[in-house]
Amino acid sequence: MGEEIKVIVFALGSEEYGVEVEKVRTIERMQPITRVPKTLSFIRGVINLRGIVIPIIDLRERFGMPQKEYSENTRIIIVAANDLEVGLIVDSANDVIDVDSDAINDPPEIVGGIKAKYLRGVAKVSESRLLVLLNLSEVLSKSEISQLEKIEE
């Protein structure tokens, strides 16, 4: 047995993804987002969360998935990535589970059309359940982060 990693599970379409709990600041319901001109299409804009301006990214669009209407289940997961707090729009945030680090395999080149660089690995949670773990530092590239930092100023 490897070490246990606590992971927040969220959904995009029919796929389940995970991000380590220690990288998650908070999970919020969908709220009004202020558009920011001249940003990349998957950067939806910013929200003011308890006095902090946080850039918001639509993960579906980031991963090239078809868009869908936001619903009652849509959540914004606020994560810390590369010294920056960013909100990720997901279809739903389901639960927190423990993943054995030995159960995490390197990601295949493409999972559901998502490039491997965005993924930390794929964890086998049970016989029928796989969890795709995000590599947050790759979900945002350096140039995109510098664009987001300009938003915060």
XYZ file of N, CA, C and O in Angstrom:
612
model
N 0.845 -1.203 0.000
C 0.000 0.000 0.000
C 0.877 1.247 0.000
O 1.811 1.342 0.777
N 0.542 2.176 -0.873
C 1.235 3.458 -0.869
C 0.544 4.386 0.116
O -0.280 3.965 0.916
N 0.874 5.657 0.022
C 0.212 6.597 0.927
C -1.175 6.939 0.400
O -1.435 6.862 -0.794
N -2.073 7.296 1.337
C -3.426 7.690 0.959
C -3.423 9.175 0.590
O -2.853 9.990 1.308
N -4.054 9.480 -0.523
C -4.175 10.869 -0.959
C -5.663 11.210 -0.939
O -6.469 10.499 -1.544
N -6.042 12.293 -0.236
C -7.437 12.736 -0.225
C -7.692 13.529 -1.502
O -6.935 14.433 -1.845
N -8.774 13.160 -2.196
C -9.066 13.748 -3.499
C -10.521 14.200 -3.533
O -11.408 13.475 -3.068
N -10.754 15.392 -4.070
C -12.123 15.853 -4.320
C -12.513 15.371 -5.711
O -11.774 15.591 -6.673
N -13.652 14.693 -5.785
C -14.128 14.129 -7.046
C -15.129 15.099 -7.674
O -16.035 15.576 -7.011
N -14.929 15.373 -8.975
C -15.904 16.197 -9.692
C -16.152 15.592 -11.060
O -15.390 14.745 -11.527
N -17.255 16.009 -11.674
C -17.649 15.443 -12.963
C -17.596 16.494 -14.058
O -17.914 17.662 -13.840
N -17.167 16.037 -15.219
C -17.322 16.770 -16.483
C -17.948 15.757 -17.421
O -17.299 14.770 -17.775
N -19.203 15.976 -17.782
C -19.897 14.977 -18.581
C -19.990 13.683 -17.791
O -20.263 13.691 -16.594
N -19.694 12.567 -18.437
C -19.811 11.271 -17.752
C -18.508 10.850 -17.080
O -18.448 9.815 -16.442
N -17.465 11.657 -17.234
C -16.162 11.307 -16.659
C -16.013 11.889 -15.258
O -16.480 12.991 -14.980
N -15.315 11.131 -14.396
C -15.003 11.622 -13.056
C -13.537 12.037 -12.995
O -12.667 11.331 -13.494
N -13.307 13.175 -12.381
C -11.961 13.707 -12.232
C -11.686 13.946 -10.761
O -12.607 14.029 -9.957
N -10.425 14.103 -10.435
C -10.079 14.370 -9.056
C -8.969 15.392 -8.963
O -8.156 15.537 -9.870
N -8.970 16.123 -7.853
C -7.898 17.062 -7.559
C -7.614 16.932 -6.062
O -8.537 16.747 -5.261
N -6.338 16.978 -5.702
C -5.969 16.764 -4.308
C -6.604 17.812 -3.412
O -6.621 18.994 -3.728
N -7.108 17.347 -2.263
C -7.805 18.219 -1.328
C -6.930 19.403 -0.918
O -7.415 20.527 -0.809
N -5.636 19.167 -0.705
C -4.809 20.279 -0.214
C -4.648 21.402 -1.242
O -4.257 22.505 -0.893
N -5.015 21.144 -2.504
C -4.944 22.202 -3.518
C -6.266 22.956 -3.650
O -6.352 23.942 -4.364
N -7.304 22.452 -2.969
C -8.635 23.062 -3.080
C -8.863 24.002 -1.910
O -8.695 23.625 -0.755
N -9.223 25.249 -2.222
C -9.519 26.230 -1.171
C -10.968 26.125 -0.724
O -11.280 26.128 0.441
N -11.874 26.080 -1.705
C -13.300 26.050 -1.400
C -14.061 25.598 -2.645
O -13.531 25.647 -3.747
N -15.296 25.148 -2.434
C -16.182 24.797 -3.552
C -17.409 25.686 -3.434
O -18.041 25.738 -2.386
N -17.703 26.402 -4.497
C -18.792 27.387 -4.478
C -19.866 27.010 -5.491
O -19.578 26.372 -6.498
N -21.084 27.473 -5.209
C -22.149 27.365 -6.210
C -21.838 28.334 -7.343
O -21.079 29.272 -7.182
N -22.464 28.105 -8.473
C -22.288 29.001 -9.623
C -22.765 30.396 -9.212
O -23.721 30.540 -8.466
N -22.064 31.414 -9.666
C -22.446 32.786 -9.364
C -22.109 33.667 -10.552
O -21.420 33.230 -11.466
N -22.611 34.917 -10.542
C -22.345 35.784 -11.686
C -20.838 35.993 -11.877
O -20.106 36.194 -10.917
N -20.420 35.905 -13.136
C -19.009 36.060 -13.480
C -18.870 37.316 -14.334
O -19.627 37.504 -15.284
N -17.920 38.166 -13.971
C -17.663 39.384 -14.736
C -16.708 39.061 -15.873
O -15.596 38.582 -15.638
N -17.155 39.284 -17.107
C -16.307 39.005 -18.279
C -15.110 39.937 -18.279
O -15.206 41.085 -17.853
N -14.000 39.456 -18.773
C -12.806 40.278 -18.914
C -12.435 40.267 -20.391
O -12.240 39.200 -20.969
N -12.376 41.451 -21.023
C -12.069 41.473 -22.453
C -10.649 40.987 -22.743
O -9.776 41.047 -21.891
N -10.455 40.494 -23.965
C -9.147 40.090 -24.481
C -8.498 38.967 -23.684
O -7.292 38.936 -23.523
N -9.310 38.053 -23.143
C -8.732 36.877 -22.487
C -9.073 35.659 -23.344
O -9.926 35.726 -24.226
N -8.410 34.557 -23.076
C -8.656 33.326 -23.814
C -10.099 32.874 -23.612
O -10.698 33.149 -22.573
N -10.648 32.140 -24.579
C -12.077 31.817 -24.551
C -12.472 31.000 -23.329
O -13.571 31.141 -22.818
N -11.580 30.131 -22.833
C -11.970 29.291 -21.690
C -11.885 30.042 -20.371
O -12.333 29.543 -19.349
N -11.300 31.256 -20.372
C -11.300 32.087 -19.160
C -12.618 32.864 -19.169
O -12.814 33.762 -19.969
N -13.526 32.448 -18.314
C -14.876 33.026 -18.308
C -14.898 34.453 -17.778
O -15.801 35.206 -18.073
N -13.935 34.801 -16.922
C -13.918 36.116 -16.311
C -13.459 36.001 -14.873
O -12.660 35.132 -14.545
N -13.985 36.877 -14.018
C -13.578 36.869 -12.612
C -14.811 36.934 -11.702
O -15.869 37.388 -12.117
N -14.624 36.457 -10.467
C -15.635 36.648 -9.432
C -14.939 37.317 -8.253
O -13.713 37.255 -8.119
N -15.747 37.977 -7.426
C -15.240 38.556 -6.196
C -15.706 37.637 -5.076
O -16.889 37.565 -4.777
N -14.757 36.900 -4.506
C -15.099 35.937 -3.471
C -14.539 36.434 -2.149
O -13.331 36.440 -1.946
N -15.440 36.904 -1.284
C -15.035 37.431 0.024
C -13.883 38.425 -0.091
O -12.879 38.341 0.622
N -14.015 39.332 -1.057
C -13.036 40.404 -1.196
C -11.818 40.055 -2.040
O -10.954 40.897 -2.255
N -11.743 38.816 -2.549
C -10.610 38.423 -3.393
C -11.120 38.218 -4.812
O -12.110 37.519 -5.028
N -10.438 38.831 -5.786
C -10.812 38.661 -7.186
C -10.163 37.381 -7.699
O -8.947 37.212 -7.625
N -10.992 36.466 -8.184
C -10.497 35.159 -8.620
C -10.876 34.924 -10.080
O -12.057 35.001 -10.433
N -9.880 34.635 -10.925
C -10.182 34.294 -12.322
C -10.893 32.940 -12.392
O -10.601 32.040 -11.599
N -11.824 32.816 -13.345
C -12.631 31.604 -13.477
C -12.396 30.974 -14.847
O -12.482 31.645 -15.873
N -12.109 29.668 -14.813
C -11.852 28.909 -16.036
C -12.950 27.874 -16.215
O -13.327 27.200 -15.251
N -13.445 27.749 -17.434
C -14.417 26.708 -17.754
C -13.628 25.467 -18.187
O -13.020 25.465 -19.255
N -13.601 24.447 -17.334
C -12.791 23.259 -17.636
C -13.285 22.527 -18.870
O -12.491 21.970 -19.611
N -14.603 22.521 -19.114
C -15.112 21.869 -20.327
C -14.465 22.501 -21.551
O -13.978 21.812 -22.437
N -14.476 23.824 -21.593
C -13.909 24.511 -22.753
C -12.391 24.333 -22.791
O -11.807 24.146 -23.851
N -11.744 24.370 -21.640
C -10.290 24.193 -21.571
C -9.883 22.868 -22.186
O -8.875 22.758 -22.853
N -10.698 21.835 -21.941
C -10.383 20.500 -22.429
C -11.008 20.208 -23.797
O -10.956 19.084 -24.271
N -11.630 21.223 -24.408
C -12.210 21.030 -25.733
C -13.453 20.155 -25.736
O -13.771 19.519 -26.728
N -14.172 20.145 -24.610
C -15.405 19.352 -24.524
C -16.581 20.229 -24.957
O -16.509 21.456 -24.865
N -17.687 19.600 -25.406
C -18.847 20.417 -25.783
C -19.377 21.188 -24.570
O -19.354 20.673 -23.455
N -19.833 22.398 -24.823
C -20.385 23.215 -23.748
C -21.763 22.700 -23.366
O -22.445 22.096 -24.169
N -22.153 22.950 -22.120
C -23.526 22.658 -21.725
C -23.982 23.740 -20.758
O -23.171 24.425 -20.152
N -25.289 23.866 -20.665
C -25.852 24.884 -19.770
C -25.426 24.612 -18.332
O -25.359 23.463 -17.908
N -25.166 25.686 -17.588
C -24.897 25.514 -16.166
C -26.195 25.119 -15.486
O -27.269 25.556 -15.875
N -26.084 24.288 -14.463
C -27.290 23.776 -13.798
C -27.177 23.991 -12.297
O -26.211 24.561 -11.795
N -28.160 23.469 -11.597
C -28.196 23.510 -10.134
C -26.952 22.829 -9.544
O -26.485 23.175 -8.479
N -26.398 21.851 -10.266
C -25.246 21.086 -9.773
C -23.897 21.699 -10.132
O -22.873 21.267 -9.605
N -23.891 22.663 -11.056
C -22.632 23.265 -11.485
C -21.915 23.883 -10.290
O -22.544 24.525 -9.450
N -20.617 23.657 -10.202
C -19.827 24.193 -9.097
C -18.584 24.895 -9.618
O -18.101 24.599 -10.710
N -18.077 25.801 -8.801
C -16.779 26.430 -9.055
C -15.853 25.919 -7.961
O -16.087 26.163 -6.780
N -14.833 25.182 -8.362
C -13.854 24.688 -7.394
C -12.690 25.676 -7.391
O -12.043 25.881 -8.420
N -12.472 26.328 -6.249
C -11.375 27.289 -6.140
C -10.120 26.513 -5.746
O -10.085 25.875 -4.698
N -9.109 26.562 -6.618
C -7.871 25.819 -6.376
C -6.690 26.773 -6.350
O -6.751 27.878 -6.893
N -5.627 26.320 -5.726
C -4.365 27.071 -5.762
C -3.460 26.364 -6.754
O -3.160 25.184 -6.591
N -3.071 27.085 -7.798
C -2.188 26.521 -8.818
C -1.087 27.537 -9.088
O -1.379 28.684 -9.427
N 0.151 27.105 -8.909
C 1.290 27.993 -9.204
C 1.160 29.346 -8.509
O 1.258 30.383 -9.146
N 0.917 29.352 -7.221
C 0.794 30.586 -6.423
C -0.339 31.488 -6.875
O -0.295 32.690 -6.677
N -1.336 30.930 -7.505
C -2.458 31.719 -7.996
C -3.732 30.986 -7.625
O -3.795 29.764 -7.736
N -4.726 31.717 -7.140
C -6.017 31.079 -6.901
C -6.870 31.226 -8.148
O -6.988 32.322 -8.700
N -7.452 30.111 -8.584
C -8.241 30.074 -9.802
C -9.491 29.261 -9.531
O -9.445 28.275 -8.791
N -10.615 29.660 -10.135
C -11.843 28.888 -10.026
C -12.028 28.036 -11.266
O -11.847 28.507 -12.387
N -12.373 26.766 -11.068
C -12.626 25.848 -12.173
C -14.110 25.518 -12.204
O -14.651 25.005 -11.226
N -14.777 25.801 -13.329
C -16.195 25.470 -13.451
C -16.294 24.002 -13.840
O -15.703 23.572 -14.829
N -17.040 23.232 -13.022
C -17.239 21.799 -13.286
C -18.735 21.497 -13.250
O -19.515 22.269 -12.706
N -19.120 20.362 -13.847
C -20.549 20.012 -13.905
C -21.109 19.733 -12.520
O -22.243 20.082 -12.218
N -20.310 19.086 -11.674
C -20.727 18.842 -10.292
C -19.504 18.427 -9.492
O -18.525 17.940 -10.047
N -19.548 18.673 -8.185
C -18.498 18.206 -7.279
C -19.171 17.191 -6.371
O -20.123 17.522 -5.674
N -18.699 15.949 -6.429
C -19.465 14.856 -5.836
C -19.070 14.467 -4.429
O -19.892 14.418 -3.546
N -17.796 14.141 -4.218
C -17.421 13.700 -2.885
C -15.917 13.781 -2.688
O -15.185 14.206 -3.567
N -15.496 13.383 -1.503
C -14.073 13.328 -1.177
C -13.751 11.870 -0.922
O -14.470 11.204 -0.186
N -12.704 11.375 -1.565
C -12.328 9.979 -1.361
C -10.830 9.888 -1.088
O -10.079 10.824 -1.389
N -10.422 8.759 -0.530
C -9.001 8.468 -0.357
C -8.550 7.612 -1.523
O -9.217 6.632 -1.868
N -7.428 7.983 -2.122
C -6.864 7.208 -3.221
C -5.491 6.720 -2.781
O -4.680 7.499 -2.269
N -5.241 5.450 -2.975
C -3.938 4.875 -2.663
C -2.973 5.299 -3.774
O -3.249 5.093 -4.951
N -1.852 5.911 -3.409
C -0.914 6.401 -4.425
C -0.421 5.269 -5.327
O -0.078 5.497 -6.480
N -0.416 4.025 -4.820
C -0.012 2.889 -5.658
C -1.040 2.580 -6.743
O -0.729 1.884 -7.709
N -2.271 3.063 -6.558
C -3.331 2.794 -7.540
C -3.343 3.828 -8.659
O -4.179 3.759 -9.554
N -2.410 4.800 -8.615
C -2.367 5.843 -9.642
C -1.390 5.415 -10.729
O -0.212 5.164 -10.469
N -1.901 5.312 -11.944
C -1.077 4.958 -13.101
C -0.820 6.192 -13.949
O -1.613 7.134 -13.932
N 0.266 6.164 -14.707
C 0.523 7.272 -15.631
C -0.648 7.374 -16.597
O -1.217 6.357 -17.002
N -0.982 8.609 -16.980
C -2.122 8.756 -17.885
C -1.764 8.264 -19.283
O -0.621 8.411 -19.717
N -2.737 7.680 -19.990
C -2.515 7.395 -21.410
C -2.379 8.719 -22.154
O -2.674 9.778 -21.600
N -1.935 8.673 -23.387
C -1.705 9.916 -24.150
C -2.931 10.820 -24.159
O -2.833 12.016 -24.039
N -4.095 10.205 -24.349
C -5.332 10.990 -24.393
C -6.403 10.240 -23.617
O -6.550 9.036 -23.774
N -7.105 10.959 -22.749
C -8.244 10.382 -22.033
C -9.457 11.231 -22.385
O -9.480 12.415 -22.087
N -10.445 10.632 -23.014
C -11.651 11.383 -23.369
C -11.325 12.637 -24.160
O -11.964 13.664 -24.004
N -10.288 12.580 -24.988
C -9.913 13.722 -25.817
C -9.049 14.744 -25.096
O -8.668 15.752 -25.673
N -8.717 14.500 -23.825
C -7.918 15.451 -23.062
C -6.462 15.020 -23.109
O -6.133 13.869 -22.860
N -5.594 15.960 -23.446
C -4.170 15.634 -23.567
C -3.575 15.225 -22.225
O -3.925 15.757 -21.185
N -2.626 14.306 -22.279
C -2.027 13.743 -21.073
C -1.334 14.796 -20.215
O -1.263 14.646 -19.002
N -0.835 15.880 -20.817
C -0.100 16.855 -19.996
C -0.991 17.483 -18.925
O -0.503 17.938 -17.904
N -2.300 17.516 -19.135
C -3.219 18.083 -18.145
C -3.505 17.113 -17.007
O -4.160 17.462 -16.038
N -3.047 15.872 -17.153
C -3.417 14.828 -16.214
C -2.223 14.377 -15.391
O -1.129 14.211 -15.911
N -2.457 14.173 -14.118
C -1.408 13.639 -13.253
C -1.365 12.118 -13.363
O -0.321 11.497 -13.276
N -2.535 11.534 -13.542
C -2.606 10.090 -13.653
C -4.042 9.628 -13.614
O -4.963 10.431 -13.529
N -4.205 8.317 -13.705
C -5.524 7.710 -13.619
C -5.500 6.742 -12.441
O -4.626 5.882 -12.363
N -6.426 6.929 -11.513
C -6.473 6.079 -10.314
C -7.611 5.073 -10.445
O -8.732 5.451 -10.796
N -7.302 3.827 -10.150
C -8.341 2.801 -10.125
C -8.908 2.783 -8.713
O -8.240 2.366 -7.773
N -10.125 3.300 -8.569
C -10.746 3.433 -7.252
C -11.448 2.133 -6.864
O -11.442 1.730 -5.711
N -12.065 1.485 -7.842
C -12.705 0.190 -7.615
C -12.669 -0.557 -8.940
O -12.172 -0.035 -9.935
N -13.252 -1.749 -8.977
C -13.248 -2.534 -10.218
C -13.857 -1.761 -11.380
O -13.410 -1.858 -12.503
N -14.910 -0.992 -11.089
C -15.637 -0.335 -12.179
C -15.443 1.179 -12.205
O -16.076 1.857 -12.990
N -14.577 1.715 -11.352
C -14.488 3.177 -11.236
C -13.049 3.645 -11.409
O -12.175 3.280 -10.649
N -12.849 4.461 -12.440
C -11.555 5.102 -12.666
C -11.708 6.589 -12.411
O -12.738 7.183 -12.719
N -10.670 7.182 -11.866
C -10.691 8.603 -11.549
C -9.494 9.248 -12.237
O -8.364 8.806 -12.055
N -9.757 10.274 -13.043
C -8.695 10.983 -13.745
C -8.219 12.129 -12.852
O -9.009 13.003 -12.501
N -6.952 12.106 -12.465
C -6.420 13.151 -11.580
C -5.801 14.263 -12.401
O -4.976 14.021 -13.283
N -6.197 15.494 -12.092
C -5.696 16.647 -12.842
C -4.310 17.047 -12.383
O -3.979 16.967 -11.208
N -3.520 17.530 -13.316
C -2.235 18.154 -13.036
C -2.486 19.662 -13.125
O -2.463 20.240 -14.213
N -2.766 20.295 -11.988
C -3.189 21.700 -12.005
C -2.148 22.623 -12.606
O -2.483 23.597 -13.260
N -0.874 22.327 -12.404
C 0.139 23.246 -12.924
C 0.144 23.243 -14.447
O 0.604 24.203 -15.067
N -0.394 22.200 -15.087
C -0.464 22.177 -16.547
C -1.796 22.678 -17.090
O -1.875 23.072 -18.246
N -2.845 22.607 -16.251
C -4.147 23.091 -16.722
C -4.012 24.571 -17.105
O -4.636 25.049 -18.033
N -3.136 25.254 -16.392
C -2.804 26.637 -16.751
C -1.346 26.685 -17.191
O -0.471 26.334 -16.427
N -1.102 27.148 -18.400
C 0.283 27.287 -18.841
C 0.844 28.600 -18.299
O 0.104 29.473 -17.849
N 2.155 28.751 -18.369
C 2.809 29.955 -17.832
C 2.262 31.228 -18.474
O 2.001 32.220 -17.806
N 2.079 31.219 -19.798
C 1.605 32.445 -20.467
C 0.172 32.765 -20.045
O -0.197 33.922 -19.889
N -0.630 31.722 -19.841
C -2.001 31.952 -19.401
C -2.019 32.494 -17.980
O -2.834 33.354 -17.652
N -1.113 32.019 -17.161
C -1.049 32.507 -15.792
C -0.658 33.978 -15.779
O -1.237 34.773 -15.045
N 0.271 34.357 -16.629
C 0.653 35.779 -16.645
C -0.537 36.619 -17.103
O -0.751 37.719 -16.631
N -1.360 36.067 -17.995
C -2.569 36.781 -18.414
C -3.540 36.904 -17.257
O -4.143 37.955 -17.039
N -3.672 35.841 -16.458
C -4.572 35.871 -15.309
C -4.064 36.828 -14.234
O -4.849 37.497 -13.588
N -2.756 36.883 -14.048
C -2.209 37.777 -13.012
C -2.504 39.228 -13.350
O -2.725 40.040 -12.482
N -2.556 39.530 -14.658
C -2.912 40.902 -15.065
C -4.362 41.200 -14.664
O -4.688 42.317 -14.316
N -5.225 40.193 -14.723
C -6.628 40.376 -14.341
C -6.712 40.777 -12.885
O -7.481 41.635 -12.489
N -5.897 40.131 -12.062
C -5.985 40.360 -10.614
C -5.499 41.726 -10.198
O -5.838 42.202 -9.140
N -4.665 42.356 -11.018
C -4.085 43.652 -10.601
C -5.101 44.766 -10.694
O -6.034 44.722 -11.430
